[in-house]
Structure formats: C-alpha cells, structure tokens
mmCIF file of C-alpha atoms in Angstrom:
data_model
loop_
_atom_site.group_PDB
_atom_site.id
_atom_site.type_symbol
_atom_site.label_atom_id
_atom_site.label_comp_id
_atom_site.label_asym_id
_atom_site.label_seq_id
_atom_site.Cartn_x
_atom_site.Cartn_y
_atom_site.Cartn_z
ATOM 1 C CA MET A 1 114.350 -62.874 17.898
ATOM 2 C CA LEU A 2 116.048 -60.199 15.793
ATOM 3 C CA VAL A 3 119.413 -59.244 17.209
ATOM 4 C CA PRO A 4 122.050 -57.056 15.589
ATOM 5 C CA THR A 5 125.255 -58.808 14.587
ATOM 6 C CA SER A 6 127.666 -56.628 12.672
ATOM 7 C CA ILE A 7 125.405 -53.664 11.937
ATOM 8 C CA GLU A 8 125.985 -52.113 8.547
ATOM 9 C CA GLU A 9 124.002 -49.103 7.368
ATOM 10 C CA ILE A 10 123.172 -48.763 3.696
ATOM 11 C CA SER A 11 121.477 -45.943 1.862
ATOM 12 C CA THR A 12 118.301 -46.426 -0.084
ATOM 13 C CA THR A 13 115.176 -44.454 -0.894
ATOM 14 C CA GLN A 14 111.495 -44.727 -0.101
ATOM 15 C CA ASN A 15 109.051 -42.450 -1.876
ATOM 16 C CA GLY A 16 112.051 -40.440 -3.060
ATOM 17 C CA ILE A 17 113.325 -39.887 0.494
ATOM 18 C CA PRO A 18 116.851 -41.109 1.342
ATOM 19 C CA ILE A 19 116.903 -43.443 4.309
ATOM 20 C CA ARG A 20 119.411 -45.592 6.146
ATOM 21 C CA ILE A 21 118.472 -49.116 7.099
ATOM 22 C CA ALA A 22 120.333 -51.252 9.607
ATOM 23 C CA GLN A 23 121.476 -54.471 7.968
ATOM 24 C CA GLY A 24 123.011 -57.647 9.330
ATOM 25 C CA LEU A 25 120.097 -58.752 11.513
ATOM 26 C CA GLN A 26 119.829 -62.426 12.318
ATOM 27 C CA MET A 27 116.829 -64.385 13.498
ATOM 28 C CA SER A 28 117.549 -66.440 16.586
ATOM 29 C CA SER A 29 116.061 -69.880 17.049
ATOM 30 C CA GLU A 30 113.976 -68.735 20.001
ATOM 31 C CA SER A 31 110.794 -66.691 19.556
ATOM 32 C CA GLU A 32 110.842 -65.568 23.179
ATOM 33 C CA THR A 33 113.775 -64.487 25.234
ATOM 34 C CA GLN A 34 114.690 -62.456 28.250
ATOM 35 C CA GLU A 35 117.071 -59.886 26.840
ATOM 36 C CA GLU A 36 120.597 -60.064 28.189
ATOM 37 C CA ILE A 37 121.018 -57.339 30.767
ATOM 38 C CA PRO A 38 123.691 -54.885 29.582
ATOM 39 C CA SER A 39 126.486 -53.896 31.895
ATOM 40 C CA VAL A 40 125.237 -51.193 34.229
ATOM 41 C CA ASP A 41 127.276 -48.078 34.713
ATOM 42 C CA ALA A 42 128.354 -47.884 38.333
ATOM 43 C CA SER A 43 126.684 -44.497 38.605
ATOM 44 C CA TRP A 44 123.219 -45.836 37.681
ATOM 45 C CA ASP A 45 120.942 -46.309 40.673
ATOM 46 C CA TYR A 46 117.249 -47.259 40.718
ATOM 47 C CA GLU A 47 116.361 -45.028 43.656
ATOM 48 C CA THR A 48 118.028 -42.003 42.072
ATOM 49 C CA ALA A 49 116.631 -42.676 38.594
ATOM 50 C CA PHE A 50 113.044 -42.686 39.844
ATOM 51 C CA SER A 51 113.380 -40.327 42.807
ATOM 52 C CA ARG A 52 111.180 -37.696 41.156
ATOM 53 C CA ASN A 53 108.251 -40.138 41.354
ATOM 54 C CA LEU A 54 108.348 -39.758 45.141
ATOM 55 C CA GLY A 55 105.622 -37.556 46.502
ATOM 56 C CA LEU A 56 103.203 -39.197 44.080
ATOM 57 C CA VAL A 57 104.200 -42.671 45.236
ATOM 58 C CA SER A 58 105.928 -43.512 48.499
ATOM 59 C CA PRO A 59 109.378 -45.156 48.646
ATOM 60 C CA GLU A 60 107.683 -48.409 49.635
ATOM 61 C CA GLU A 61 105.244 -48.171 46.716
ATOM 62 C CA GLN A 62 108.104 -47.451 44.326
ATOM 63 C CA GLN A 63 109.737 -50.710 45.373
ATOM 64 C CA ARG A 64 106.442 -52.537 44.859
ATOM 65 C CA LEU A 65 106.277 -51.192 41.299
ATOM 66 C CA ARG A 66 109.823 -52.419 40.812
ATOM 67 C CA GLY A 67 108.652 -55.958 41.539
ATOM 68 C CA THR A 68 105.548 -56.027 39.311
ATOM 69 C CA ARG A 69 105.242 -57.555 35.847
ATOM 70 C CA VAL A 70 103.149 -55.965 33.076
ATOM 71 C CA ALA A 71 102.250 -57.686 29.799
ATOM 72 C CA ILE A 72 101.965 -55.484 26.704
ATOM 73 C CA PRO A 73 100.879 -57.253 23.499
ATOM 74 C CA GLY A 74 101.786 -55.000 20.574
ATOM 75 C CA MET A 75 104.583 -52.439 20.244
ATOM 76 C CA GLY A 76 102.887 -50.248 17.629
ATOM 77 C CA GLY A 77 100.705 -47.153 17.991
ATOM 78 C CA VAL A 78 100.329 -47.161 21.772
ATOM 79 C CA GLY A 79 102.314 -50.199 22.919
ATOM 80 C CA GLY A 80 105.746 -48.634 22.729
ATOM 81 C CA ILE A 81 104.604 -45.469 24.492
ATOM 82 C CA HIS A 82 102.897 -47.557 27.186
ATOM 83 C CA LEU A 83 106.133 -49.491 27.731
ATOM 84 C CA MET A 84 108.207 -46.336 28.090
ATOM 85 C CA THR A 85 105.662 -44.633 30.356
ATOM 86 C CA LEU A 86 105.510 -47.610 32.698
ATOM 87 C CA ALA A 87 109.288 -48.065 32.615
ATOM 88 C CA ARG A 88 109.696 -44.429 33.701
ATOM 89 C CA LEU A 89 107.251 -45.077 36.536
ATOM 90 C CA GLY A 90 109.720 -47.697 37.725
ATOM 91 C CA VAL A 91 107.829 -50.876 36.829
ATOM 92 C CA GLY A 92 110.598 -53.465 36.856
ATOM 93 C CA LYS A 93 109.300 -56.401 34.806
ATOM 94 C CA PHE A 94 107.685 -56.605 31.377
ATOM 95 C CA ARG A 95 106.628 -59.119 28.786
ATOM 96 C CA ILE A 96 106.152 -57.654 25.314
ATOM 97 C CA ALA A 97 105.141 -59.196 21.986
ATOM 98 C CA ASP A 98 104.996 -58.107 18.348
ATOM 99 C CA ALA A 99 105.999 -59.674 15.025
ATOM 100 C CA ASP A 100 106.157 -56.426 13.054
ATOM 101 C CA GLU A 101 109.050 -54.281 11.900
ATOM 102 C CA PHE A 102 109.023 -50.501 11.676
ATOM 103 C CA GLU A 103 107.857 -48.879 8.428
ATOM 104 C CA MET A 104 107.721 -45.276 7.267
ATOM 105 C CA LYS A 105 103.939 -45.183 7.722
ATOM 106 C CA ASN A 106 104.559 -45.580 11.477
ATOM 107 C CA PHE A 107 106.415 -42.256 11.749
ATOM 108 C CA ASN A 108 103.432 -40.071 12.652
ATOM 109 C CA ARG A 109 102.664 -41.791 15.953
ATOM 110 C CA GLN A 110 104.832 -44.766 16.979
ATOM 111 C CA PHE A 111 107.598 -44.484 19.560
ATOM 112 C CA GLY A 112 110.810 -45.875 18.084
ATOM 113 C CA ALA A 113 109.882 -45.260 14.439
ATOM 114 C CA THR A 114 112.754 -43.332 12.811
ATOM 115 C CA LEU A 115 114.782 -43.444 9.608
ATOM 116 C CA ASN A 116 117.363 -45.534 11.444
ATOM 117 C CA THR A 117 114.860 -48.205 12.563
ATOM 118 C CA ILE A 118 113.021 -48.914 9.301
ATOM 119 C CA GLY A 119 113.019 -52.690 8.861
ATOM 120 C CA CYS A 120 114.001 -53.316 12.486
ATOM 121 C CA SER A 121 112.031 -55.449 14.939
ATOM 122 C CA LYS A 122 109.674 -53.336 17.029
ATOM 123 C CA THR A 123 110.214 -55.484 20.108
ATOM 124 C CA GLN A 124 113.997 -55.193 19.800
ATOM 125 C CA VAL A 125 113.958 -51.419 19.301
ATOM 126 C CA LEU A 126 111.556 -50.865 22.203
ATOM 127 C CA ALA A 127 113.409 -53.279 24.472
ATOM 128 C CA ASP A 128 116.606 -51.327 23.840
ATOM 129 C CA SER A 129 114.819 -48.027 24.529
ATOM 130 C CA ALA A 130 113.339 -49.294 27.798
ATOM 131 C CA ARG A 131 116.717 -50.604 28.923
ATOM 132 C CA GLY A 132 118.121 -47.169 28.227
ATOM 133 C CA VAL A 133 115.847 -45.955 31.038
ATOM 134 C CA ASN A 134 116.330 -48.913 33.370
ATOM 135 C CA PRO A 135 119.195 -51.285 32.506
ATOM 136 C CA GLU A 136 118.086 -53.610 35.309
ATOM 137 C CA LEU A 137 114.708 -54.382 33.708
ATOM 138 C CA GLU A 138 113.533 -57.966 33.633
ATOM 139 C CA LEU A 139 112.230 -57.851 30.075
ATOM 140 C CA ASP A 140 110.896 -60.844 28.139
ATOM 141 C CA THR A 141 110.301 -60.369 24.412
ATOM 142 C CA MET A 142 108.242 -62.456 22.000
ATOM 143 C CA ASN A 143 108.862 -61.677 18.333
ATOM 144 C CA GLU A 144 105.484 -63.026 17.335
ATOM 145 C CA PHE A 145 101.863 -62.015 17.688
ATOM 146 C CA VAL A 146 100.012 -63.374 20.711
ATOM 147 C CA SER A 147 97.863 -66.330 19.688
ATOM 148 C CA ALA A 148 96.107 -69.338 21.173
ATOM 149 C CA ASP A 149 99.433 -71.182 20.919
ATOM 150 C CA ASN A 150 101.379 -68.793 23.138
ATOM 151 C CA VAL A 151 98.861 -66.849 25.248
ATOM 152 C CA ASP A 152 99.483 -69.073 28.301
ATOM 153 C CA ARG A 153 103.183 -68.339 28.129
ATOM 154 C CA PHE A 154 102.559 -64.641 27.514
ATOM 155 C CA LEU A 155 100.348 -64.139 30.582
ATOM 156 C CA ASP A 156 102.210 -66.462 32.948
ATOM 157 C CA GLY A 157 103.161 -64.631 36.151
ATOM 158 C CA VAL A 158 101.718 -61.316 34.975
ATOM 159 C CA ASP A 159 100.204 -58.731 37.352
ATOM 160 C CA LEU A 160 98.502 -56.536 34.733
ATOM 161 C CA LEU A 161 97.529 -56.749 31.054
ATOM 162 C CA VAL A 162 97.799 -53.511 29.050
ATOM 163 C CA ASP A 163 96.012 -53.926 25.721
ATOM 164 C CA SER A 164 98.028 -52.597 22.776
ATOM 165 C CA VAL A 165 97.002 -54.901 19.937
ATOM 166 C CA ASP A 166 95.849 -53.404 16.654
ATOM 167 C CA PHE A 167 92.391 -51.821 16.828
ATOM 168 C CA PHE A 168 91.094 -54.283 14.232
ATOM 169 C CA ALA A 169 92.534 -57.451 15.857
ATOM 170 C CA PHE A 170 89.231 -58.313 17.511
ATOM 171 C CA LYS A 171 89.753 -62.061 17.903
ATOM 172 C CA ALA A 172 93.192 -61.645 19.468
ATOM 173 C CA ARG A 173 91.897 -58.987 21.858
ATOM 174 C CA ARG A 174 88.970 -61.163 22.965
ATOM 175 C CA MET A 175 91.307 -64.076 23.591
ATOM 176 C CA LEU A 176 93.689 -61.965 25.677
ATOM 177 C CA PHE A 177 90.991 -60.380 27.828
ATOM 178 C CA ASN A 178 89.174 -63.662 28.373
ATOM 179 C CA GLU A 179 92.384 -65.438 29.372
ATOM 180 C CA ALA A 180 93.375 -62.589 31.696
ATOM 181 C CA ARG A 181 89.990 -62.858 33.386
ATOM 182 C CA ARG A 182 90.419 -66.608 33.809
ATOM 183 C CA ARG A 183 93.764 -65.988 35.521
ATOM 184 C CA GLY A 184 92.443 -63.226 37.790
ATOM 185 C CA ILE A 185 94.417 -60.458 36.040
ATOM 186 C CA TRP A 186 93.172 -56.878 35.714
ATOM 187 C CA ALA A 187 93.231 -55.508 32.151
ATOM 188 C CA ILE A 188 93.267 -51.999 30.671
ATOM 189 C CA THR A 189 92.411 -50.842 27.173
ATOM 190 C CA ALA A 190 92.915 -47.210 26.153
ATOM 191 C CA GLY A 191 92.409 -46.294 22.522
ATOM 192 C CA PRO A 192 93.636 -43.204 20.646
ATOM 193 C CA ILE A 193 90.520 -42.016 18.808
ATOM 194 C CA GLY A 194 90.814 -38.780 16.864
ATOM 195 C CA PHE A 195 92.422 -36.286 19.238
ATOM 196 C CA SER A 196 90.984 -38.139 22.227
ATOM 197 C CA THR A 197 91.510 -41.240 24.282
ATOM 198 C CA ALA A 198 88.769 -43.582 25.463
ATOM 199 C CA TRP A 199 89.509 -46.159 28.110
ATOM 200 C CA LEU A 200 88.054 -49.098 30.008
ATOM 201 C CA LEU A 201 89.200 -51.187 32.963
ATOM 202 C CA PHE A 202 88.252 -54.832 33.340
ATOM 203 C CA ASP A 203 88.113 -56.319 36.825
ATOM 204 C CA PRO A 204 88.552 -60.117 36.676
ATOM 205 C CA ASN A 205 85.654 -60.369 39.130
ATOM 206 C CA GLY A 206 83.466 -57.829 37.341
ATOM 207 C CA MET A 207 81.801 -57.539 33.948
ATOM 208 C CA SER A 208 83.646 -59.508 31.276
ATOM 209 C CA PHE A 209 85.043 -58.114 28.028
ATOM 210 C CA ASP A 210 82.626 -60.141 25.883
ATOM 211 C CA ASP A 211 79.625 -59.204 28.024
ATOM 212 C CA TYR A 212 80.459 -55.507 27.946
ATOM 213 C CA PHE A 213 81.022 -55.324 24.184
ATOM 214 C CA ASP A 214 78.365 -57.965 23.389
ATOM 215 C CA LEU A 215 80.787 -59.909 21.195
ATOM 216 C CA HIS A 216 80.073 -63.323 19.681
ATOM 217 C CA ASP A 217 82.021 -65.728 17.492
ATOM 218 C CA ALA A 218 79.569 -65.499 14.590
ATOM 219 C CA MET A 219 79.792 -61.708 14.192
ATOM 220 C CA SER A 220 81.035 -60.261 10.895
ATOM 221 C CA PRO A 221 84.085 -57.946 10.738
ATOM 222 C CA VAL A 222 81.927 -54.841 10.415
ATOM 223 C CA GLU A 223 79.734 -55.952 13.336
ATOM 224 C CA MET A 224 82.864 -56.473 15.448
ATOM 225 C CA PHE A 225 84.133 -53.043 14.438
ATOM 226 C CA ALA A 226 80.862 -51.316 15.311
ATOM 227 C CA ALA A 227 80.601 -53.130 18.646
ATOM 228 C CA PHE A 228 84.164 -52.355 19.711
ATOM 229 C CA ALA A 229 84.130 -48.746 18.485
ATOM 230 C CA MET A 230 80.822 -47.851 20.146
ATOM 231 C CA GLY A 231 81.600 -49.772 23.333
ATOM 232 C CA LEU A 232 84.996 -48.144 23.739
ATOM 233 C CA ALA A 233 83.629 -44.628 23.225
ATOM 234 C CA PRO A 234 79.858 -44.616 23.864
ATOM 235 C CA ARG A 235 79.693 -40.805 23.828
ATOM 236 C CA ALA A 236 81.816 -40.623 20.642
ATOM 237 C CA THR A 237 83.107 -37.084 21.187
ATOM 238 C CA HIS A 238 85.394 -37.430 18.155
ATOM 239 C CA VAL A 239 82.652 -37.937 15.556
ATOM 240 C CA PRO A 240 82.190 -34.238 14.560
ATOM 241 C CA TYR A 241 85.750 -34.007 13.207
ATOM 242 C CA PHE A 242 86.521 -37.665 12.321
ATOM 243 C CA ASP A 243 86.454 -38.667 8.621
ATOM 244 C CA PHE A 244 85.336 -42.310 8.581
ATOM 245 C CA SER A 245 86.149 -42.666 4.874
ATOM 246 C CA TYR A 246 89.776 -43.165 5.950
ATOM 247 C CA VAL A 247 88.893 -46.294 7.973
ATOM 248 C CA ASP A 248 89.090 -49.726 6.372
ATOM 249 C CA ALA A 249 89.177 -53.340 7.512
ATOM 250 C CA SER A 250 92.804 -53.809 6.444
ATOM 251 C CA GLY A 251 93.863 -51.976 9.588
ATOM 252 C CA ARG A 252 94.128 -48.447 8.251
ATOM 253 C CA GLY A 253 92.579 -45.556 10.130
ATOM 254 C CA PRO A 254 93.391 -42.036 11.335
ATOM 255 C CA SER A 255 95.626 -41.998 14.409
ATOM 256 C CA VAL A 256 97.944 -39.291 15.759
ATOM 257 C CA ALA A 257 100.740 -39.203 18.306
ATOM 258 C CA ALA A 258 98.896 -36.677 20.478
ATOM 259 C CA ALA A 259 96.100 -39.166 21.146
ATOM 260 C CA CYS A 260 98.555 -42.027 21.685
ATOM 261 C CA HIS A 261 100.275 -40.008 24.408
ATOM 262 C CA LEU A 262 96.920 -39.160 26.004
ATOM 263 C CA ALA A 263 96.138 -42.884 26.104
ATOM 264 C CA SER A 264 99.501 -43.654 27.657
ATOM 265 C CA GLY A 265 99.015 -41.067 30.385
ATOM 266 C CA VAL A 266 95.732 -42.718 31.308
ATOM 267 C CA VAL A 267 97.260 -46.204 31.219
ATOM 268 C CA GLY A 268 100.162 -45.187 33.446
ATOM 269 C CA THR A 269 97.835 -43.633 36.012
ATOM 270 C CA GLU A 270 95.352 -46.506 36.073
ATOM 271 C CA ALA A 271 98.225 -49.007 36.233
ATOM 272 C CA VAL A 272 99.605 -47.320 39.354
ATOM 273 C CA LYS A 273 96.192 -47.584 41.036
ATOM 274 C CA ILE A 274 95.742 -51.233 40.084
ATOM 275 C CA LEU A 275 99.270 -52.373 40.925
ATOM 276 C CA LEU A 276 99.391 -50.486 44.239
ATOM 277 C CA GLY A 277 95.779 -51.163 45.226
ATOM 278 C CA ARG A 278 94.913 -47.533 45.855
ATOM 279 C CA GLY A 279 92.600 -44.874 44.476
ATOM 280 C CA ARG A 280 89.194 -45.333 42.910
ATOM 281 C CA LEU A 281 88.952 -47.877 40.117
ATOM 282 C CA ARG A 282 85.953 -47.557 37.804
ATOM 283 C CA ALA A 283 85.756 -50.898 36.019
ATOM 284 C CA ALA A 284 83.415 -51.793 33.157
ATOM 285 C CA PRO A 285 80.583 -51.100 32.614
ATOM 286 C CA ALA A 286 82.068 -47.700 33.554
ATOM 287 C CA TYR A 287 83.643 -45.866 30.605
ATOM 288 C CA ALA A 288 85.493 -42.602 30.008
ATOM 289 C CA GLN A 289 86.677 -40.486 27.087
ATOM 290 C CA PHE A 290 88.771 -37.322 27.162
ATOM 291 C CA ASP A 291 88.826 -35.279 23.954
ATOM 292 C CA ALA A 292 91.597 -32.673 23.968
ATOM 293 C CA TYR A 293 90.437 -31.199 20.651
ATOM 294 C CA ARG A 294 86.979 -30.380 21.966
ATOM 295 C CA GLY A 295 87.975 -29.927 25.614
ATOM 296 C CA LEU A 296 85.491 -32.568 26.739
ATOM 297 C CA LEU A 297 85.518 -35.291 29.384
ATOM 298 C CA ARG A 298 82.664 -37.759 29.142
ATOM 299 C CA GLN A 299 82.239 -40.644 31.558
ATOM 300 C CA GLY A 300 79.460 -42.806 32.881
ATOM 301 C CA ARG A 301 78.206 -46.357 33.303
ATOM 302 C CA LEU A 302 76.902 -48.280 30.323
ATOM 303 C CA VAL A 303 74.121 -50.317 31.904
ATOM 304 C CA MET A 304 73.909 -53.694 30.128
ATOM 305 C CA GLY A 305 77.040 -52.767 28.164
ATOM 306 C CA ASN A 306 76.562 -52.829 24.406
ATOM 307 C CA ARG A 307 73.284 -54.700 24.860
ATOM 308 C CA ASN A 308 71.744 -51.439 26.016
ATOM 309 C CA PRO A 309 68.979 -50.534 23.503
ATOM 310 C CA LEU A 310 70.565 -47.157 22.719
ATOM 311 C CA GLN A 311 73.916 -48.825 22.121
ATOM 312 C CA ARG A 312 72.295 -51.344 19.794
ATOM 313 C CA LEU A 313 70.900 -48.466 17.763
ATOM 314 C CA LYS A 314 74.287 -46.705 17.641
ATOM 315 C CA ARG A 315 75.968 -49.913 16.514
ATOM 316 C CA HIS A 316 73.388 -50.396 13.770
ATOM 317 C CA VAL A 317 73.854 -46.838 12.496
ATOM 318 C CA LEU A 318 77.658 -47.155 12.506
ATOM 319 C CA LYS A 319 77.480 -50.532 10.761
ATOM 320 C CA LYS A 320 75.322 -49.089 7.972
ATOM 321 C CA ARG A 321 77.649 -46.115 7.628
ATOM 322 C CA MET A 322 80.744 -48.309 7.356
ATOM 323 C CA LEU A 323 79.121 -50.690 4.864
ATOM 324 C CA LYS A 324 78.189 -47.704 2.721
ATOM 325 C CA LEU A 325 81.858 -46.705 2.757
ATOM 326 C CA GLY A 326 82.829 -50.242 1.690
ATOM 327 C CA TYR A 327 84.202 -51.493 5.003
ATOM 328 C CA GLY A 328 84.647 -55.255 5.324
ATOM 329 C CA GLN A 329 83.296 -56.215 1.918
ATOM 330 C CA SER A 330 86.361 -58.300 1.138
ATOM 331 C CA ALA A 331 87.998 -58.590 4.559
ATOM 332 C CA SER A 332 87.697 -60.972 7.448
ATOM 333 C CA SER A 333 88.172 -60.278 11.127
ATOM 334 C CA THR A 334 91.586 -61.019 12.567
#
C-alpha cells in the first residue's frame, strides 16, 4: 500500500495552476493491510463521539453498529463519501479497495480530492480521514481494484456490501453482487445521476442483480450501459436536463457533488435498516429515484426487472441514442 515516509511537498503546475504534491511515498509489499491504529487521545470516547446519533438509534443499536463490517469497493465519486457517512454513524469496521490516485478532475465531487492530495492513494487518504473521525476503526485497505482474484478476501466476514465501483465497471459490479448473494450478504447501489440519486437494494434471498438488470456475458458495452442505466433509474427523472453527449465508454460522464451526497444519505439510511434489522426494506425489483433539481420522488416495482417489455423498449431507445453519439465504438466493457 502507499504509505508516507518522509513527506516532502514540491511545487508544480497543472493547466497553469500551481499545486503542491506530496512526495516520498513508498509502495509496501502487501496489497492489503489493516492500517495501524494511531495513538488515541485520552479524551476521545466512542460513546461521546457518536452521542448525537442517540434518539435515532438506541445505545444498544449504536454498539451493534460498532461491531459491524461494511465493504466499500471504490473510493471515488461516492465511495469516499459513503465511508465517511457510515463512519460518522459509528460503524466500526470497514474493508475498502481502490487502485487509483487523486487527480484534479476529481475535485468537483470526490471527498478527499484537494491540491494537497493529487497523486496520493485514494484508499490511504480516505483511511486517514475516517480515522480522524474514529481512531479505533478496524479498517482494512486494498490498494487494488476488486477482481476475481481477490473478491473472496474482500467479502470475507462482511455484513453489508455498498457498491461504489465506477459506473462503467459492469463486469466488476456483476461479480461483486453475485458473490455477495452467494455469501448471503445484502448489497446496496446508489448512483448519482444528474442532480438526483437512484438506488436499489438486493436481498440475498430475493431477486438477483443479473435477473433484475437482465445482464448476460455476451452483451456489448453499450448494451450493458443501457441495461444498467435504465434499470437503476427506470423513471429517468434526470433526462430533461442531462446532456448525454458528455457520456462516453472511457468512464467520463457528468457527475456533481450534490448528487453524490444525496446518494450517501440514502446509503447511510438503508445501511442502518439492514444492519439493525429494522424499518421497511424495499428490495429489488423495487426501485427509487429522488431528483432534487426537479423536486421529484419516483418509486415503484419493476415487474420482471429489465425484461419488462417497456424496459426493453427504453433500453433499445437509449442504446440507439448512445450509438449515434459514438458510445462504445472503440471501447470494451470493463
């Protein structure tokens, strides 16, 4: 993993803007590690730190959250915010994974992206931030993307999977959700779409991820995109103001911090219900989308998932639209 040795800051420029980049980072021989717990100030106390949660959770429930482990693959657009939201709820154990480093293009939406963290490991920066909230966290980091080679290790002993992989990483997402189902783990996906968030819950004993989205190995990148986009947000409240010409298969698309924070609020709330076994859980084929820009909440049940005839038509229309814009003509799904 990337750990700071003697940190030295140097000045450089990017697009004419002066920046400082932390230097002197070394790669350890291990790709996964439980970060060394820093010394805890004698004044820090778990019960005091999270006392304002009480009244929304009971003292007993707060201690149950302290003992749960959440897996978050991806520390980018929503992953870092999910980690911090759940850490502030008092969740005591995490496993996080990401191979990327922060870049200037992350500044508009990603927690941890600043001039001082350009070139720094996302997992390291976010682990440090989370420990700044709770220095007693049991936090395992993997400075690599989740793959078939490490998914068993990533999900081992996990109570909840919170999807934070890149929108376009369809193969990795399928693998994670299918493995979580096999292990009996609930999973949440909440996407920032326009100025909205759309979310789905997957019960390991309910409708599967592949069945809901109607995904198959032989699908092309644009077919995967259309299936995931229309399945995640069947009512597509964002379409009237969303410019699809800015979407491409390389992983570029419009995304703002406001929507990432909406998604994180949903994830934190649904996580509390799942981990504490309380409240109403509406698992797939149920869906929901809240659009703050248009002041709309749309929710329902997608009978047959994406195999629904109306959904098939929507997918076909979106596929044609994206092909016309040049999506996927020289890209492959990831």
